[in-house]
């Protein structure tokens, strides 16, 4: 139960960081168009941010990023209960973090891209 609370608190903190420092600031919101996340989505799924609600897209990306980051961090936290050696724990966290991070980003961003592609085409 403690781990679920840690996961949830991390997710909320990361999302609030996005909300306060990116979504509510017009300049930062406009800079997100050139950011890696939105550039990846626009190139792969041919998204036009003039047709879409940019705040909605950034909120979805922020929520997804906070979910991914908090999940990977929580799993890294859980590894300390099985690995007592700090050096081995560090290696395990780095290895598992990369193994989880890349597929999660690819999977969740493909869902986001397809969703907003449908919205852009008027399908939803």
Short mmCIF file of N, CA and C in Angstrom, two decimals:
data_model
loop_
_atom_site.label_atom_id
_atom_site.label_comp_id
_atom_site.label_asym_id
_atom_site.label_seq_id
_atom_site.Cartn_x
_atom_site.Cartn_y
_atom_site.Cartn_z
N UNK A 1 0.81 -1.19 0.00
CA UNK A 1 0.00 0.00 0.00
C UNK A 1 0.86 1.26 0.00
N UNK A 2 1.97 1.20 0.72
CA UNK A 2 2.88 2.33 0.79
C UNK A 2 3.43 2.69 -0.60
N UNK A 3 3.70 1.66 -1.39
CA UNK A 3 4.25 1.88 -2.73
C UNK A 3 3.24 2.55 -3.65
N UNK A 4 1.97 2.19 -3.50
CA UNK A 4 0.92 2.81 -4.32
C UNK A 4 0.80 4.29 -3.96
N UNK A 5 0.92 4.61 -2.69
CA UNK A 5 0.86 6.01 -2.26
C UNK A 5 2.06 6.77 -2.81
N UNK A 6 3.23 6.18 -2.76
CA UNK A 6 4.43 6.82 -3.32
C UNK A 6 4.24 7.05 -4.81
N UNK A 7 3.75 6.05 -5.52
CA UNK A 7 3.51 6.18 -6.96
C UNK A 7 2.53 7.31 -7.24
N UNK A 8 1.44 7.36 -6.51
CA UNK A 8 0.41 8.37 -6.73
C UNK A 8 0.93 9.77 -6.42
N UNK A 9 1.65 9.93 -5.32
CA UNK A 9 2.20 11.24 -4.94
C UNK A 9 3.20 11.71 -5.99
N UNK A 10 4.07 10.81 -6.46
CA UNK A 10 5.02 11.18 -7.51
C UNK A 10 4.30 11.61 -8.78
N UNK A 11 3.28 10.88 -9.15
CA UNK A 11 2.52 11.21 -10.35
C UNK A 11 1.87 12.59 -10.23
N UNK A 12 1.28 12.88 -9.10
CA UNK A 12 0.64 14.17 -8.89
C UNK A 12 1.67 15.31 -8.90
N UNK A 13 2.80 15.11 -8.24
CA UNK A 13 3.83 16.15 -8.19
C UNK A 13 4.36 16.45 -9.59
N UNK A 14 4.65 15.42 -10.36
CA UNK A 14 5.18 15.63 -11.71
C UNK A 14 4.14 16.30 -12.60
N UNK A 15 2.88 15.87 -12.49
CA UNK A 15 1.84 16.50 -13.30
C UNK A 15 1.64 17.96 -12.90
N UNK A 16 1.65 18.25 -11.60
CA UNK A 16 1.49 19.64 -11.16
C UNK A 16 2.64 20.52 -11.64
N UNK A 17 3.84 19.94 -11.69
CA UNK A 17 4.99 20.68 -12.24
C UNK A 17 4.71 21.08 -13.68
N UNK A 18 4.24 20.14 -14.49
CA UNK A 18 3.87 20.45 -15.88
C UNK A 18 2.77 21.51 -15.92
N UNK A 19 1.77 21.33 -15.09
CA UNK A 19 0.62 22.24 -15.10
C UNK A 19 1.04 23.67 -14.75
N UNK A 20 1.86 23.82 -13.71
CA UNK A 20 2.25 25.15 -13.26
C UNK A 20 3.27 25.82 -14.16
N UNK A 21 4.25 25.06 -14.62
CA UNK A 21 5.37 25.67 -15.32
C UNK A 21 5.33 25.55 -16.84
N UNK A 22 4.38 24.81 -17.37
CA UNK A 22 4.29 24.67 -18.83
C UNK A 22 2.91 25.08 -19.34
N UNK A 23 1.89 24.46 -18.83
CA UNK A 23 0.55 24.65 -19.40
C UNK A 23 0.01 26.04 -19.10
N UNK A 24 0.27 26.58 -17.92
CA UNK A 24 -0.26 27.90 -17.57
C UNK A 24 0.63 29.06 -18.02
N UNK A 25 1.72 28.77 -18.67
CA UNK A 25 2.59 29.84 -19.18
C UNK A 25 2.58 29.76 -20.70
N UNK A 26 2.09 30.82 -21.32
CA UNK A 26 1.91 30.82 -22.78
C UNK A 26 3.22 30.60 -23.53
N UNK A 27 4.30 31.23 -23.07
CA UNK A 27 5.58 31.09 -23.76
C UNK A 27 6.09 29.64 -23.66
N UNK A 28 5.99 29.05 -22.49
CA UNK A 28 6.42 27.66 -22.31
C UNK A 28 5.54 26.72 -23.11
N UNK A 29 4.25 27.04 -23.18
CA UNK A 29 3.33 26.21 -23.95
C UNK A 29 3.68 26.26 -25.43
N UNK A 30 4.01 27.44 -25.93
CA UNK A 30 4.41 27.56 -27.34
C UNK A 30 5.75 26.87 -27.59
N UNK A 31 6.64 26.91 -26.61
CA UNK A 31 7.94 26.23 -26.76
C UNK A 31 7.79 24.72 -26.79
N UNK A 32 6.70 24.20 -26.24
CA UNK A 32 6.46 22.75 -26.26
C UNK A 32 6.28 22.24 -27.69
N UNK A 33 5.86 23.11 -28.60
CA UNK A 33 5.69 22.68 -30.00
C UNK A 33 7.02 22.19 -30.58
N UNK A 34 8.11 22.82 -30.15
CA UNK A 34 9.43 22.41 -30.63
C UNK A 34 10.07 21.38 -29.73
N UNK A 35 9.41 20.99 -28.65
CA UNK A 35 9.94 20.00 -27.74
C UNK A 35 9.95 18.61 -28.37
N UNK A 36 10.69 17.73 -27.78
CA UNK A 36 10.85 16.37 -28.32
C UNK A 36 9.53 15.61 -28.38
N UNK A 37 8.71 15.75 -27.34
CA UNK A 37 7.47 14.97 -27.29
C UNK A 37 6.53 15.35 -28.42
N UNK A 38 6.25 16.63 -28.55
CA UNK A 38 5.29 17.06 -29.57
C UNK A 38 5.87 16.97 -30.98
N UNK A 39 7.18 17.13 -31.11
CA UNK A 39 7.80 16.96 -32.42
C UNK A 39 7.68 15.51 -32.88
N UNK A 40 7.92 14.58 -31.96
CA UNK A 40 7.76 13.15 -32.29
C UNK A 40 6.34 12.85 -32.73
N UNK A 41 5.37 13.36 -31.98
CA UNK A 41 3.97 13.11 -32.33
C UNK A 41 3.59 13.76 -33.65
N UNK A 42 4.04 14.99 -33.88
CA UNK A 42 3.64 15.68 -35.11
C UNK A 42 4.27 15.04 -36.35
N UNK A 43 5.50 14.57 -36.23
CA UNK A 43 6.15 13.95 -37.39
C UNK A 43 5.57 12.57 -37.71
N UNK A 44 5.39 11.79 -36.67
CA UNK A 44 4.93 10.41 -36.91
C UNK A 44 3.46 10.34 -37.27
N UNK A 45 2.64 11.18 -36.67
CA UNK A 45 1.20 11.10 -36.88
C UNK A 45 0.65 12.29 -37.66
N UNK A 46 1.53 13.13 -38.18
CA UNK A 46 1.17 14.27 -39.02
C UNK A 46 0.14 15.16 -38.33
N UNK A 47 0.43 15.51 -37.08
CA UNK A 47 -0.47 16.35 -36.32
C UNK A 47 -0.20 17.81 -36.60
N UNK A 48 -1.25 18.58 -36.76
CA UNK A 48 -1.16 20.02 -36.95
C UNK A 48 -1.71 20.68 -35.70
N UNK A 49 -0.83 21.33 -34.95
CA UNK A 49 -1.26 21.90 -33.68
C UNK A 49 -2.10 23.16 -33.85
N UNK A 50 -2.23 23.64 -35.08
CA UNK A 50 -3.15 24.75 -35.34
C UNK A 50 -4.60 24.24 -35.32
N UNK A 51 -4.79 22.98 -35.69
CA UNK A 51 -6.13 22.38 -35.74
C UNK A 51 -6.54 21.77 -34.39
N UNK A 52 -5.56 21.46 -33.57
CA UNK A 52 -5.82 20.80 -32.30
C UNK A 52 -5.71 21.81 -31.15
N UNK A 53 -6.34 21.47 -30.04
CA UNK A 53 -6.21 22.27 -28.83
C UNK A 53 -4.86 21.92 -28.20
N UNK A 54 -3.90 22.85 -28.29
CA UNK A 54 -2.54 22.58 -27.82
C UNK A 54 -2.51 22.26 -26.33
N UNK A 55 -3.32 22.96 -25.54
CA UNK A 55 -3.34 22.68 -24.10
C UNK A 55 -3.80 21.26 -23.81
N UNK A 56 -4.76 20.79 -24.57
CA UNK A 56 -5.25 19.43 -24.39
C UNK A 56 -4.16 18.41 -24.72
N UNK A 57 -3.44 18.64 -25.80
CA UNK A 57 -2.36 17.73 -26.18
C UNK A 57 -1.27 17.73 -25.13
N UNK A 58 -0.88 18.92 -24.66
CA UNK A 58 0.18 19.02 -23.66
C UNK A 58 -0.27 18.39 -22.34
N UNK A 59 -1.52 18.58 -21.98
CA UNK A 59 -2.01 17.94 -20.74
C UNK A 59 -1.98 16.43 -20.85
N UNK A 60 -2.33 15.90 -22.01
CA UNK A 60 -2.29 14.44 -22.20
C UNK A 60 -0.86 13.94 -22.13
N UNK A 61 0.06 14.65 -22.77
CA UNK A 61 1.48 14.27 -22.73
C UNK A 61 2.01 14.38 -21.30
N UNK A 62 1.62 15.43 -20.59
CA UNK A 62 2.08 15.60 -19.21
C UNK A 62 1.57 14.49 -18.31
N UNK A 63 0.32 14.12 -18.48
CA UNK A 63 -0.25 13.04 -17.68
C UNK A 63 0.44 11.71 -18.00
N UNK A 64 0.71 11.48 -19.28
CA UNK A 64 1.41 10.27 -19.69
C UNK A 64 2.83 10.24 -19.15
N UNK A 65 3.54 11.36 -19.28
CA UNK A 65 4.91 11.41 -18.76
C UNK A 65 4.96 11.21 -17.26
N UNK A 66 4.02 11.81 -16.54
CA UNK A 66 4.01 11.64 -15.09
C UNK A 66 3.70 10.18 -14.72
N UNK A 67 2.83 9.53 -15.47
CA UNK A 67 2.55 8.11 -15.23
C UNK A 67 3.79 7.27 -15.47
N UNK A 68 4.46 7.49 -16.60
CA UNK A 68 5.64 6.69 -16.95
C UNK A 68 6.75 6.90 -15.93
N UNK A 69 7.05 8.15 -15.61
CA UNK A 69 8.15 8.45 -14.69
C UNK A 69 7.86 7.90 -13.30
N UNK A 70 6.66 8.11 -12.81
CA UNK A 70 6.34 7.62 -11.46
C UNK A 70 6.34 6.10 -11.39
N UNK A 71 5.93 5.44 -12.46
CA UNK A 71 5.95 3.98 -12.50
C UNK A 71 7.38 3.45 -12.47
N UNK A 72 8.24 4.02 -13.29
CA UNK A 72 9.64 3.56 -13.34
C UNK A 72 10.34 3.84 -12.01
N UNK A 73 10.11 5.02 -11.43
CA UNK A 73 10.73 5.35 -10.14
C UNK A 73 10.23 4.44 -9.04
N UNK A 74 8.96 4.14 -9.02
CA UNK A 74 8.41 3.26 -8.00
C UNK A 74 8.97 1.84 -8.13
N UNK A 75 9.12 1.36 -9.35
CA UNK A 75 9.72 0.04 -9.55
C UNK A 75 11.18 0.04 -9.09
N UNK A 76 11.88 1.13 -9.37
CA UNK A 76 13.25 1.26 -8.86
C UNK A 76 13.30 1.27 -7.35
N UNK A 77 12.33 1.93 -6.74
CA UNK A 77 12.23 1.94 -5.28
C UNK A 77 11.98 0.53 -4.74
N UNK A 78 11.13 -0.22 -5.42
CA UNK A 78 10.83 -1.58 -4.97
C UNK A 78 12.03 -2.51 -5.08
N UNK A 79 12.93 -2.23 -6.01
CA UNK A 79 14.11 -3.09 -6.18
C UNK A 79 15.03 -3.07 -4.96
N UNK A 80 14.98 -1.99 -4.18
CA UNK A 80 15.87 -1.93 -3.02
C UNK A 80 15.53 -2.98 -1.97
N UNK A 81 14.31 -3.51 -2.00
CA UNK A 81 13.94 -4.55 -1.04
C UNK A 81 14.53 -5.91 -1.42
N UNK A 82 14.86 -6.09 -2.68
CA UNK A 82 15.42 -7.37 -3.14
C UNK A 82 16.93 -7.32 -3.31
N UNK A 83 17.47 -6.15 -3.53
CA UNK A 83 18.91 -6.02 -3.76
C UNK A 83 19.48 -5.14 -2.66
N UNK A 84 20.29 -5.73 -1.80
CA UNK A 84 20.82 -4.98 -0.66
C UNK A 84 22.12 -4.24 -0.99
N UNK A 85 22.86 -4.70 -1.98
CA UNK A 85 24.09 -4.04 -2.37
C UNK A 85 23.75 -2.78 -3.19
N UNK A 86 24.26 -1.64 -2.76
CA UNK A 86 23.93 -0.37 -3.41
C UNK A 86 24.40 -0.34 -4.86
N UNK A 87 25.57 -0.85 -5.14
CA UNK A 87 26.10 -0.84 -6.50
C UNK A 87 25.24 -1.69 -7.43
N UNK A 88 24.88 -2.89 -6.98
CA UNK A 88 24.03 -3.75 -7.80
C UNK A 88 22.64 -3.16 -7.97
N UNK A 89 22.13 -2.51 -6.91
CA UNK A 89 20.81 -1.86 -6.99
C UNK A 89 20.84 -0.74 -8.03
N UNK A 90 21.92 0.04 -8.02
CA UNK A 90 22.05 1.13 -8.98
C UNK A 90 22.08 0.60 -10.41
N UNK A 91 22.84 -0.45 -10.64
CA UNK A 91 22.89 -1.05 -11.98
C UNK A 91 21.53 -1.61 -12.39
N UNK A 92 20.86 -2.26 -11.44
CA UNK A 92 19.54 -2.83 -11.74
C UNK A 92 18.52 -1.73 -12.06
N UNK A 93 18.56 -0.64 -11.31
CA UNK A 93 17.64 0.47 -11.55
C UNK A 93 17.90 1.08 -12.93
N UNK A 94 19.15 1.29 -13.27
CA UNK A 94 19.48 1.84 -14.60
C UNK A 94 19.04 0.89 -15.71
N UNK A 95 19.33 -0.38 -15.55
CA UNK A 95 18.96 -1.36 -16.58
C UNK A 95 17.46 -1.51 -16.74
N UNK A 96 16.78 -1.72 -15.65
CA UNK A 96 15.33 -1.90 -15.71
C UNK A 96 14.64 -0.59 -16.10
N UNK A 97 15.19 0.53 -15.63
CA UNK A 97 14.63 1.82 -16.02
C UNK A 97 14.64 2.02 -17.52
N UNK A 98 15.75 1.71 -18.15
CA UNK A 98 15.83 1.87 -19.61
C UNK A 98 14.98 0.83 -20.33
N UNK A 99 14.94 -0.37 -19.79
CA UNK A 99 14.13 -1.42 -20.41
C UNK A 99 12.65 -1.06 -20.34
N UNK A 100 12.21 -0.45 -19.26
CA UNK A 100 10.81 -0.06 -19.12
C UNK A 100 10.49 1.26 -19.80
N UNK A 101 11.42 2.20 -19.72
CA UNK A 101 11.16 3.55 -20.19
C UNK A 101 10.89 3.62 -21.67
N UNK A 102 11.75 3.04 -22.47
CA UNK A 102 11.62 3.14 -23.93
C UNK A 102 10.33 2.48 -24.44
N UNK A 103 10.02 1.24 -24.07
CA UNK A 103 8.76 0.67 -24.56
C UNK A 103 7.52 1.42 -24.07
N UNK A 104 7.55 1.88 -22.82
CA UNK A 104 6.40 2.65 -22.32
C UNK A 104 6.19 3.92 -23.12
N UNK A 105 7.26 4.62 -23.41
CA UNK A 105 7.14 5.85 -24.20
C UNK A 105 6.59 5.53 -25.58
N UNK A 106 7.13 4.52 -26.23
CA UNK A 106 6.67 4.17 -27.57
C UNK A 106 5.21 3.74 -27.58
N UNK A 107 4.81 2.94 -26.61
CA UNK A 107 3.44 2.44 -26.57
C UNK A 107 2.45 3.57 -26.26
N UNK A 108 2.72 4.31 -25.20
CA UNK A 108 1.77 5.35 -24.80
C UNK A 108 1.71 6.50 -25.81
N UNK A 109 2.85 6.86 -26.37
CA UNK A 109 2.84 7.94 -27.36
C UNK A 109 2.14 7.52 -28.64
N UNK A 110 2.18 6.23 -28.97
CA UNK A 110 1.43 5.79 -30.15
C UNK A 110 -0.07 5.90 -29.89
N UNK A 111 -0.51 5.60 -28.67
CA UNK A 111 -1.92 5.80 -28.33
C UNK A 111 -2.31 7.27 -28.43
N UNK A 112 -1.45 8.13 -27.89
CA UNK A 112 -1.74 9.57 -27.94
C UNK A 112 -1.79 10.05 -29.39
N UNK A 113 -0.81 9.65 -30.18
CA UNK A 113 -0.76 10.08 -31.58
C UNK A 113 -1.97 9.63 -32.37
N UNK A 114 -2.36 8.38 -32.20
CA UNK A 114 -3.53 7.87 -32.92
C UNK A 114 -4.80 8.56 -32.46
N UNK A 115 -4.90 8.83 -31.18
CA UNK A 115 -6.08 9.50 -30.64
C UNK A 115 -6.23 10.91 -31.24
N UNK A 116 -5.16 11.67 -31.22
CA UNK A 116 -5.23 13.04 -31.74
C UNK A 116 -5.28 13.07 -33.26
N UNK A 117 -4.78 12.04 -33.89
CA UNK A 117 -4.92 11.94 -35.36
C UNK A 117 -6.39 11.78 -35.72
N UNK A 118 -7.12 10.95 -34.97
CA UNK A 118 -8.56 10.79 -35.19
C UNK A 118 -9.30 12.09 -34.94
N UNK A 119 -8.93 12.79 -33.87
CA UNK A 119 -9.59 14.06 -33.57
C UNK A 119 -9.32 15.08 -34.68
N UNK A 120 -8.09 15.12 -35.15
CA UNK A 120 -7.72 16.07 -36.21
C UNK A 120 -8.48 15.79 -37.49
N UNK A 121 -8.70 14.51 -37.79
CA UNK A 121 -9.43 14.14 -39.00
C UNK A 121 -10.94 14.27 -38.82
N UNK A 122 -11.37 14.60 -37.62
CA UNK A 122 -12.80 14.78 -37.37
C UNK A 122 -13.51 13.51 -37.02
N UNK A 123 -12.79 12.46 -36.65
CA UNK A 123 -13.40 11.18 -36.37
C UNK A 123 -13.94 11.05 -34.97
N UNK A 124 -13.70 12.04 -34.11
CA UNK A 124 -14.19 11.89 -32.73
C UNK A 124 -14.77 13.17 -32.22
#
